[in-house]
CSV table of C-alpha atoms in Angstrom, one decimal:
chain,number,residue,atom,x,y,z
A,1,MET,CA,94.4,112.8,-70.6
A,2,ALA,CA,96.7,114.4,-68.0
A,3,VAL,CA,97.5,114.8,-64.1
A,4,LEU,CA,97.5,118.8,-63.5
A,5,ILE,CA,98.5,120.6,-60.6
A,6,ASP,CA,97.9,124.4,-59.5
A,7,ARG,CA,100.9,126.6,-57.4
A,8,PRO,CA,101.2,126.3,-54.1
A,9,ASN,CA,98.9,128.9,-52.7
A,10,TRP,CA,97.0,127.4,-50.7
A,11,PRO,CA,98.0,127.8,-46.4
A,12,GLY,CA,98.5,124.6,-43.9
A,13,PRO,CA,100.2,122.4,-42.2
A,14,ARG,CA,103.8,122.8,-41.2
A,15,GLY,CA,103.4,126.7,-42.1
A,16,LEU,CA,103.8,125.5,-46.4
A,17,LEU,CA,101.6,126.4,-49.1
A,18,TRP,CA,99.8,123.2,-50.8
A,19,SER,CA,99.0,122.4,-54.4
A,20,HIS,CA,95.8,120.2,-55.8
A,21,LEU,CA,96.4,117.2,-57.4
A,22,VAL,CA,93.8,115.7,-59.7
A,23,SER,CA,93.1,114.2,-63.0
A,24,ASP,CA,91.4,115.2,-65.9
A,25,SER,CA,90.8,111.0,-66.9
A,26,SER,CA,90.4,108.5,-64.2
A,27,LEU,CA,91.6,108.2,-60.4
A,28,GLU,CA,93.2,105.4,-61.1
A,29,GLU,CA,95.4,107.8,-62.8
A,30,LEU,CA,95.6,110.8,-60.1
A,31,HIS,CA,96.5,107.3,-57.7
A,32,ASP,CA,99.5,105.5,-60.2
A,33,PHE,CA,101.1,109.6,-60.2
A,34,ALA,CA,100.6,110.3,-56.4
A,35,ARG,CA,102.3,106.5,-56.0
A,36,LEU,CA,105.0,107.7,-58.2
A,37,LEU,CA,105.6,111.1,-56.6
A,38,GLY,CA,105.4,109.2,-53.5
A,39,VAL,CA,102.4,110.9,-51.5
A,40,PRO,CA,100.3,108.8,-49.4
A,41,GLU,CA,97.0,108.1,-49.4
A,42,ARG,CA,96.5,109.1,-46.6
A,43,ALA,CA,96.4,113.3,-48.9
A,44,PHE,CA,94.1,112.2,-50.8
A,45,ASP,CA,89.9,114.0,-50.3
A,46,ARG,CA,87.5,112.9,-52.7
A,47,ASP,CA,89.2,113.9,-55.4
A,48,HIS,CA,92.6,115.2,-55.8
A,49,TYR,CA,95.2,115.1,-53.7
A,50,ASP,CA,96.4,117.8,-51.2
A,51,VAL,CA,100.5,118.0,-51.8
A,52,PRO,CA,102.8,120.8,-50.2
A,53,GLU,CA,105.4,123.2,-52.3
A,54,THR,CA,108.1,120.8,-51.6
A,55,VAL,CA,106.8,118.2,-53.6
A,56,TYR,CA,105.5,120.9,-56.9
A,57,ASP,CA,108.5,121.1,-59.1
A,58,ARG,CA,108.6,117.0,-59.2
A,59,ALA,CA,105.3,116.3,-59.9
A,60,VAL,CA,106.0,118.5,-62.8
A,61,SER,CA,109.3,117.3,-64.0
A,62,LEU,CA,107.4,114.0,-63.5
A,63,GLY,CA,104.6,115.3,-66.6
A,64,ALA,CA,101.7,117.3,-64.4
A,65,GLU,CA,100.8,120.0,-66.2
A,66,PRO,CA,100.7,122.9,-64.1
A,67,VAL,CA,97.4,125.1,-64.6
A,68,GLY,CA,96.0,127.6,-62.7
A,69,SER,CA,93.3,126.6,-59.9
A,70,GLN,CA,90.6,127.9,-62.0
A,71,GLU,CA,91.2,125.7,-65.0
A,72,LEU,CA,92.2,122.8,-62.8
A,73,VAL,CA,88.2,122.7,-61.4
A,74,ARG,CA,87.4,123.4,-64.3
A,75,ARG,CA,88.5,120.7,-66.0
A,76,LEU,CA,88.1,119.0,-63.0
A,77,ARG,CA,84.3,119.3,-63.3
A,78,GLU,CA,84.2,118.4,-67.2
A,79,SER,CA,85.9,115.6,-66.5
A,80,GLY,CA,82.9,114.5,-64.3
A,81,LEU,CA,85.2,113.2,-62.2
A,82,ARG,CA,84.6,116.7,-58.9
A,83,ARG,CA,83.1,114.8,-56.7
A,84,PRO,CA,81.3,118.4,-54.0
A,85,LYS,CA,82.1,117.8,-49.8
A,86,THR,CA,78.7,116.9,-48.7
A,87,ARG,CA,76.7,118.3,-45.8
A,88,ALA,CA,76.3,116.8,-42.9
């Protein structure tokens, strides 16, 4: 049971790099951690939060486990919490 975060490698708004924040056990754990981190609910997208590089170090200091992007996706899928985009 862990909250996972990948390195901020994804270009996004405001010229920042972004990370993905996920849980490998429950969405409740993920939402609780995001609130603790001060991440707004609007940053939640189906199964993860998009978080800017400015919160990466704090997330790790609060207990998020830093992992590579491939491991993050693998563990999210294995948890059964992965929610792929649906086609319109």
